[in-house]
PDB file of C-alpha atoms in Angstrom:
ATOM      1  CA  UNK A   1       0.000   0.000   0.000  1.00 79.00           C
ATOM      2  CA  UNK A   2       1.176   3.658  -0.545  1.00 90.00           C
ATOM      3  CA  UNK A   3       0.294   7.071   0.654  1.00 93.00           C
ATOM      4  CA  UNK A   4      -0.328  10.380  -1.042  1.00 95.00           C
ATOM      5  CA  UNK A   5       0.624  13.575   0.466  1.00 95.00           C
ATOM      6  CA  UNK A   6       0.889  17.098  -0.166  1.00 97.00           C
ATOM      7  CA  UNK A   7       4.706  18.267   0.691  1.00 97.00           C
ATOM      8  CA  UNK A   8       5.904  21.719   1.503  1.00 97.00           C
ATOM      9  CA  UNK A   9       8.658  23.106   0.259  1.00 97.00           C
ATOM     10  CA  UNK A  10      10.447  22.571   3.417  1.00 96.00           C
ATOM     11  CA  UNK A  11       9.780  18.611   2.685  1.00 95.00           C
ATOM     12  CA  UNK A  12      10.748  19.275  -0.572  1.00 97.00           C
ATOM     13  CA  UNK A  13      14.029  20.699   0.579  1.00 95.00           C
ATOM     14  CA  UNK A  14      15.117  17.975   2.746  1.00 95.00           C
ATOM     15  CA  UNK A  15      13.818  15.742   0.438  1.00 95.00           C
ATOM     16  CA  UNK A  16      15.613  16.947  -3.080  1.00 94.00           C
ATOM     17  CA  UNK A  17      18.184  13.695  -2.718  1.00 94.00           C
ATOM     18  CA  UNK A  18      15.576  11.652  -3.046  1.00 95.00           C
ATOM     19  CA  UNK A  19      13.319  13.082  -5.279  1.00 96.00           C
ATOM     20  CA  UNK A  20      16.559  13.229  -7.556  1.00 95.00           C
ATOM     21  CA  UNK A  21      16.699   9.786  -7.472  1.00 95.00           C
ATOM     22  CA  UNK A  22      12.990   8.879  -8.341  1.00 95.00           C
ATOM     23  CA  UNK A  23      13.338  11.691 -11.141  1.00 94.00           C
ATOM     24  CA  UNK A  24      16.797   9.544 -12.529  1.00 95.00           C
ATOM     25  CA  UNK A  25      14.943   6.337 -12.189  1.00 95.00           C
ATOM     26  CA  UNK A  26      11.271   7.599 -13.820  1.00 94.00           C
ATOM     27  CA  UNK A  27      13.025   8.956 -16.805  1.00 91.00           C
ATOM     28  CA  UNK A  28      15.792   6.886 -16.962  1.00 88.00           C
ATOM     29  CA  UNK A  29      18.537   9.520 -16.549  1.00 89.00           C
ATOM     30  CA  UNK A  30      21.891  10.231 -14.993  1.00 87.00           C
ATOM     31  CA  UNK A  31      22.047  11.791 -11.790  1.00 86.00           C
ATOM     32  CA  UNK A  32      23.564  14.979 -13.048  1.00 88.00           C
ATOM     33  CA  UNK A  33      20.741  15.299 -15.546  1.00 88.00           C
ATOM     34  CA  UNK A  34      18.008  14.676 -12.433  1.00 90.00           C
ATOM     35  CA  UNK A  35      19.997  17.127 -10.519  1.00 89.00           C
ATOM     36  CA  UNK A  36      19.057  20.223 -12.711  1.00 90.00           C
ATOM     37  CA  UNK A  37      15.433  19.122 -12.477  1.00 90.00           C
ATOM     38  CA  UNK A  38      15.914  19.513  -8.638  1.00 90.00           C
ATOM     39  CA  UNK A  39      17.016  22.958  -9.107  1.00 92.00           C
ATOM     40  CA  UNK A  40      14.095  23.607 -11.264  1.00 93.00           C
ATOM     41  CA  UNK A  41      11.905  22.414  -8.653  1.00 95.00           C
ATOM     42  CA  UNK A  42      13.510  24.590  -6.286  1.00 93.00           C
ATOM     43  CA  UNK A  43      12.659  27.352  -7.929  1.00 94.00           C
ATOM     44  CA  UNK A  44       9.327  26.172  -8.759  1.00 97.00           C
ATOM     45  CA  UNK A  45       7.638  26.264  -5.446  1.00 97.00           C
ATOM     46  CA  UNK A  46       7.273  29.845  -5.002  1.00 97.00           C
ATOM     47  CA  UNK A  47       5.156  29.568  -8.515  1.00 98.00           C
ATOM     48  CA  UNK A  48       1.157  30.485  -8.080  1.00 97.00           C
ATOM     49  CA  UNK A  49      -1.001  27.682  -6.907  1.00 98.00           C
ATOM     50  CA  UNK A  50       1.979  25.051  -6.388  1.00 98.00           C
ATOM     51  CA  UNK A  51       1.190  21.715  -5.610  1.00 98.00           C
ATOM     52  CA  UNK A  52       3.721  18.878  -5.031  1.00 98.00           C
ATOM     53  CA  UNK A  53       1.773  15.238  -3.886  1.00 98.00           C
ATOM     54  CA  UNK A  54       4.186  12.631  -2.973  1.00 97.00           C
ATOM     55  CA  UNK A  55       3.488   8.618  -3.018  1.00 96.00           C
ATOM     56  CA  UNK A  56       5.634   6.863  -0.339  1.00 95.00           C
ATOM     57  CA  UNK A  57       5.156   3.008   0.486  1.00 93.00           C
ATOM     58  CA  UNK A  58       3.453   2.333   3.734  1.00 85.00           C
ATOM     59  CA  UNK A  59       0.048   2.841   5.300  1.00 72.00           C
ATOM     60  CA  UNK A  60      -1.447   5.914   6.900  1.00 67.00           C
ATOM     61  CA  UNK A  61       1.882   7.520   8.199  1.00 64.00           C
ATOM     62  CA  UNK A  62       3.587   6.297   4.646  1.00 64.00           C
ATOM     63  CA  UNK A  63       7.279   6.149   6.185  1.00 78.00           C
ATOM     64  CA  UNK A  64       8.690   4.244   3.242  1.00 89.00           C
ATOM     65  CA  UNK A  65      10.556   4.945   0.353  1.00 94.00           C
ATOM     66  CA  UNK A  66       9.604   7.763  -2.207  1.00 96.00           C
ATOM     67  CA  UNK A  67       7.491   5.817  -5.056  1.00 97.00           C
ATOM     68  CA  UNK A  68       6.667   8.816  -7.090  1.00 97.00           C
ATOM     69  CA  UNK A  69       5.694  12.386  -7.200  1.00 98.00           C
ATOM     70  CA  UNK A  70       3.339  14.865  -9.053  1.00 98.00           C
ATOM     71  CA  UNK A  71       4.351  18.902  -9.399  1.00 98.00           C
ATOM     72  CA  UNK A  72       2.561  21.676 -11.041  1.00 98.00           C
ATOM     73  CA  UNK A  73       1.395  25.349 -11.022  1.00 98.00           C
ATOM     74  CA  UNK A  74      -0.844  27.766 -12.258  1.00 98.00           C
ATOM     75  CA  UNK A  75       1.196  29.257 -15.572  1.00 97.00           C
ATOM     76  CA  UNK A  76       1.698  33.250 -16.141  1.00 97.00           C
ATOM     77  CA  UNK A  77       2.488  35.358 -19.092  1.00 97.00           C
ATOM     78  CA  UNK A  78       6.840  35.420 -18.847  1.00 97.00           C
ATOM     79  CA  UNK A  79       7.640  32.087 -17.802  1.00 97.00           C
ATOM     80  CA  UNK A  80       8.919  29.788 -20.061  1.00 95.00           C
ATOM     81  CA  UNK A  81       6.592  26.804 -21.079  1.00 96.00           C
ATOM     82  CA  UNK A  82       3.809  29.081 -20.609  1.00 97.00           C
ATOM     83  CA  UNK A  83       5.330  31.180 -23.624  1.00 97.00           C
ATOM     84  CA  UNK A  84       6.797  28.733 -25.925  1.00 96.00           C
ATOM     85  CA  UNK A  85       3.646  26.694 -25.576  1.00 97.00           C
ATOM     86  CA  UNK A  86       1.658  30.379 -26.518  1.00 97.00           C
ATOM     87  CA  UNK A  87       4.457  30.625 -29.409  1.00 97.00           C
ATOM     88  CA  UNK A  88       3.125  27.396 -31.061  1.00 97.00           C
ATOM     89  CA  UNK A  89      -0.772  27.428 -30.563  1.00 97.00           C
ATOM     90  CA  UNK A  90      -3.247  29.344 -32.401  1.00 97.00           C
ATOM     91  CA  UNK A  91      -4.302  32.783 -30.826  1.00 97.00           C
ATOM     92  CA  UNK A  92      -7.396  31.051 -29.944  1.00 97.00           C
ATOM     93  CA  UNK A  93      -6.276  28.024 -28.923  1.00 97.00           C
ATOM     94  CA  UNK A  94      -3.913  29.956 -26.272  1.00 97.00           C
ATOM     95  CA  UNK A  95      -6.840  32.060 -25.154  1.00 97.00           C
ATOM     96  CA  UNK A  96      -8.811  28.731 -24.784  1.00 97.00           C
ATOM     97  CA  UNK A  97      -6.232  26.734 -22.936  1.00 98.00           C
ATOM     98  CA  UNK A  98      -3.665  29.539 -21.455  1.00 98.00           C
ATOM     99  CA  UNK A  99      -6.036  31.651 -19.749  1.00 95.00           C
ATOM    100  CA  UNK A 100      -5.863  30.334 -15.964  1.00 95.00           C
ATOM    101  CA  UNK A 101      -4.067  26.994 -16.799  1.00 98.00           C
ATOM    102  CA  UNK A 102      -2.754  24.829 -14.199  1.00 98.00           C
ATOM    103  CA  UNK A 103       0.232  23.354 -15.325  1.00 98.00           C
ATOM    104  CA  UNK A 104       1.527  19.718 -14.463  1.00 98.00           C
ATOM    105  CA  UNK A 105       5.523  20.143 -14.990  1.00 97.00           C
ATOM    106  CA  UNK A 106       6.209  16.635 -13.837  1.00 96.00           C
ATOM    107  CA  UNK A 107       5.151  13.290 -12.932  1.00 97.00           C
ATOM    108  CA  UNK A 108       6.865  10.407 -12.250  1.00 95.00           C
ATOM    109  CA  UNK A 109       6.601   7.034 -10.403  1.00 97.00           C
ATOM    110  CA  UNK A 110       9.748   4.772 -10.415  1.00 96.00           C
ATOM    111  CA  UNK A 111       9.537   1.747 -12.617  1.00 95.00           C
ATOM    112  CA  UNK A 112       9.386  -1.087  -9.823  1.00 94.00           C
ATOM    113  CA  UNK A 113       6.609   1.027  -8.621  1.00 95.00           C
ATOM    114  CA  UNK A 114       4.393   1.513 -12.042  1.00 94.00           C
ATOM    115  CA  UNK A 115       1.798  -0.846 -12.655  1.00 93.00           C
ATOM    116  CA  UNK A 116       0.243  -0.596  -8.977  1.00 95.00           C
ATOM    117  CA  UNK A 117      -1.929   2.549  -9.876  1.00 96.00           C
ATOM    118  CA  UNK A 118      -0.065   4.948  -7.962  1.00 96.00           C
ATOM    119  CA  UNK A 119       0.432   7.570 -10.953  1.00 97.00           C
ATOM    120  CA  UNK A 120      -3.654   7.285 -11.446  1.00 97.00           C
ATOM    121  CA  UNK A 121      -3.755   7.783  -8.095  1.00 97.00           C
ATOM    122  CA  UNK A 122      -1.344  10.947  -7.795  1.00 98.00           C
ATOM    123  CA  UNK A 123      -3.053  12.204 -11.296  1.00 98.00           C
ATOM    124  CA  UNK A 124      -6.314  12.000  -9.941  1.00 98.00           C
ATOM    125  CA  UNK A 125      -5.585  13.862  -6.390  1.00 98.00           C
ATOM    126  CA  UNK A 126      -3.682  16.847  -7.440  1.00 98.00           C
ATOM    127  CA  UNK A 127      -6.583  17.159 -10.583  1.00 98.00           C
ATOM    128  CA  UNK A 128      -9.548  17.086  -7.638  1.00 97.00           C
ATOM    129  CA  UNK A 129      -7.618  19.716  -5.791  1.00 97.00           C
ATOM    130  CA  UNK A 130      -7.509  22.289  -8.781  1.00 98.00           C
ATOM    131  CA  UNK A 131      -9.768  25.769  -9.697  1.00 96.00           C
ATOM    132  CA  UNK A 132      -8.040  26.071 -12.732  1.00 97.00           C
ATOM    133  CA  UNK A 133     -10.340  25.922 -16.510  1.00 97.00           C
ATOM    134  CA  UNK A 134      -7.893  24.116 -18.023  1.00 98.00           C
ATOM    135  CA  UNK A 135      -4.552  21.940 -17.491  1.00 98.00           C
ATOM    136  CA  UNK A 136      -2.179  21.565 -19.717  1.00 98.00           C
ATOM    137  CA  UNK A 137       1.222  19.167 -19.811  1.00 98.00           C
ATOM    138  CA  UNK A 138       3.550  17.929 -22.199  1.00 97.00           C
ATOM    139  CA  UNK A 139       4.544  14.265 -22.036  1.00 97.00           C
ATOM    140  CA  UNK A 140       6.786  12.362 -24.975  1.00 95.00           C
ATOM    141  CA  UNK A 141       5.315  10.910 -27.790  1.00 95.00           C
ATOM    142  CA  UNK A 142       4.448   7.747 -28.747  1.00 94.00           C
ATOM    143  CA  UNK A 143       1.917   5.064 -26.816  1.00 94.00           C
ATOM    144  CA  UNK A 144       3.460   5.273 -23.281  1.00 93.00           C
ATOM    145  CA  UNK A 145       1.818   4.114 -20.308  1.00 92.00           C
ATOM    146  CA  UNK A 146       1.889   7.720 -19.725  1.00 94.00           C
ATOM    147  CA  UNK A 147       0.162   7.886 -22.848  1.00 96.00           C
ATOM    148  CA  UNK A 148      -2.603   5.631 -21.584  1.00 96.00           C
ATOM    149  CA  UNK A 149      -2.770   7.255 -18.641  1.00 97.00           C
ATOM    150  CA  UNK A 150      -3.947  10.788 -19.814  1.00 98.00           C
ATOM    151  CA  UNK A 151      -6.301   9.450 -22.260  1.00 97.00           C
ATOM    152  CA  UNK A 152      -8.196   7.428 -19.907  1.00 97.00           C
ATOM    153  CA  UNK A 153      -8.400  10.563 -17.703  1.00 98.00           C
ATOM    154  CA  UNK A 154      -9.855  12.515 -20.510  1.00 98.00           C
ATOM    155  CA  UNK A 155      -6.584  14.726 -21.562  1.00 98.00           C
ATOM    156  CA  UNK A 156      -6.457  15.496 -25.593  1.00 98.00           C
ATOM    157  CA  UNK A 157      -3.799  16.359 -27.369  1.00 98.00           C
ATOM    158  CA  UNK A 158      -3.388  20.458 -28.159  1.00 98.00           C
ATOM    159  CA  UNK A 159      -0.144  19.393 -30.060  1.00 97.00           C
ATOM    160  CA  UNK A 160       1.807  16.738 -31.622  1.00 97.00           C
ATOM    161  CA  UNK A 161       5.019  16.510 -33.256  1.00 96.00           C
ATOM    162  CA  UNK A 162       6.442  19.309 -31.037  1.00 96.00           C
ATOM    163  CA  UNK A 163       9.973  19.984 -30.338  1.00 95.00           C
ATOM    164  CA  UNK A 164      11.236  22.166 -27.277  1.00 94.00           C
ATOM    165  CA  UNK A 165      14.275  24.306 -27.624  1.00 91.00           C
ATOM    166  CA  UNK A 166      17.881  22.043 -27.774  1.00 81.00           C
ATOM    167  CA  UNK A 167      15.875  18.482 -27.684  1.00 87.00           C
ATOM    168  CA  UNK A 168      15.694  15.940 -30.748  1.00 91.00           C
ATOM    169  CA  UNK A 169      12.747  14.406 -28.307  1.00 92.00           C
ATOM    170  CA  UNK A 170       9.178  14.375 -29.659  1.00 96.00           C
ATOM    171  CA  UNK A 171       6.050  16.162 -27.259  1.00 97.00           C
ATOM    172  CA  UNK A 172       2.862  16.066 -27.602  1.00 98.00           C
ATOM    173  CA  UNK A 173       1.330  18.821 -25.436  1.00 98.00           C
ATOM    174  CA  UNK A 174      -2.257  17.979 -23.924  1.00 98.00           C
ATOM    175  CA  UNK A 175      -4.894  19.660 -22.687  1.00 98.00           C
ATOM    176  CA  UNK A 176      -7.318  18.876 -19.901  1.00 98.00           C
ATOM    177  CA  UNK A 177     -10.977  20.883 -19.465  1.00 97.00           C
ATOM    178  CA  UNK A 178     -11.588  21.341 -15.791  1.00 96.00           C
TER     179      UNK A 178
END
């Protein structure tokens, strides 16, 4: 069994070691590449409306190991997804999907932990806990479980075939009504 929990940034903080090394193992990375996402996050949680919801093994007081994690915030004119998402939609399509958007900037559950429905079940609490219209994420292309995932929970795609700055990688950018 596993436990979901909202984390302050003070968890977060004392917790970036470990986080780093869910982030390696979710997206099968080095530990220097996992390491700038940490400093992303760090500068993340003083973002409008930020959420972080960790899954940790164990019941009630969920004491165990860190099993996966879910971040996002509400996305503003001058920071960058926001923009280069803007940059590639239609004006309407921005206005539609950009205007009070709560963005999910990232998800992961390690890979001896997947199949157990802990991302469902890390989706589905930070989604209940939103006031956003919209949500919008980018995930990598292709039918992932992540894929699956989003579909089932009603995402659609805004964008396929999408490239971010300095990345050969392939995105598709979704959108969720709220």
């Amino acid at each position: 069994m596993s436990t979901i929990r909202a984390w302050s940034p003070a968890m977060i903080a004392i917790s970036g070691e470990e986080i780093q090394a869910v982030f390696a193992d979710a997206f099968v990375m080095s530990a220097d590449e996992a390491g700038r996402f940490v400093g992303h996050l760090a500068a993340h949680v003083t973002r409008r409306d930020f959420r972080f919801l960790a899954a940790r093994e164990g019941e009630e007081g969920g004491d165990g190991p860190l099993l996966g994690f879910i971040y996002g915030y509400t996305g503003e004119p001058g920071q960058w997804f926001h923009d280069h998402i803007r940059a590639a939609l239609t004006q309407e399509m921005a206005e539609q999907w950009l205007t009070d958007a709560y963005e999910i900037v990232e998800f992961g559950v390690r890979p001896e932990a997947q199949g157990r429905g802990i991302g469902g079940r890390l989706h589905d609490a930070l989604i209940r806990s939103l006031t956003s219209h919209t949500a919008i994420l980018s995930t990598r292309q292709g039918d992932t479980a992540a894929m699956r995932l989003y579909r089932r929970r009603g995402w659609r795609p805004l964008l396929t075939d999408h490239r971010f700055p300095s990345s050969a990688t392939l995105y598709t950018i979704m959108g969720l009504d709220l």
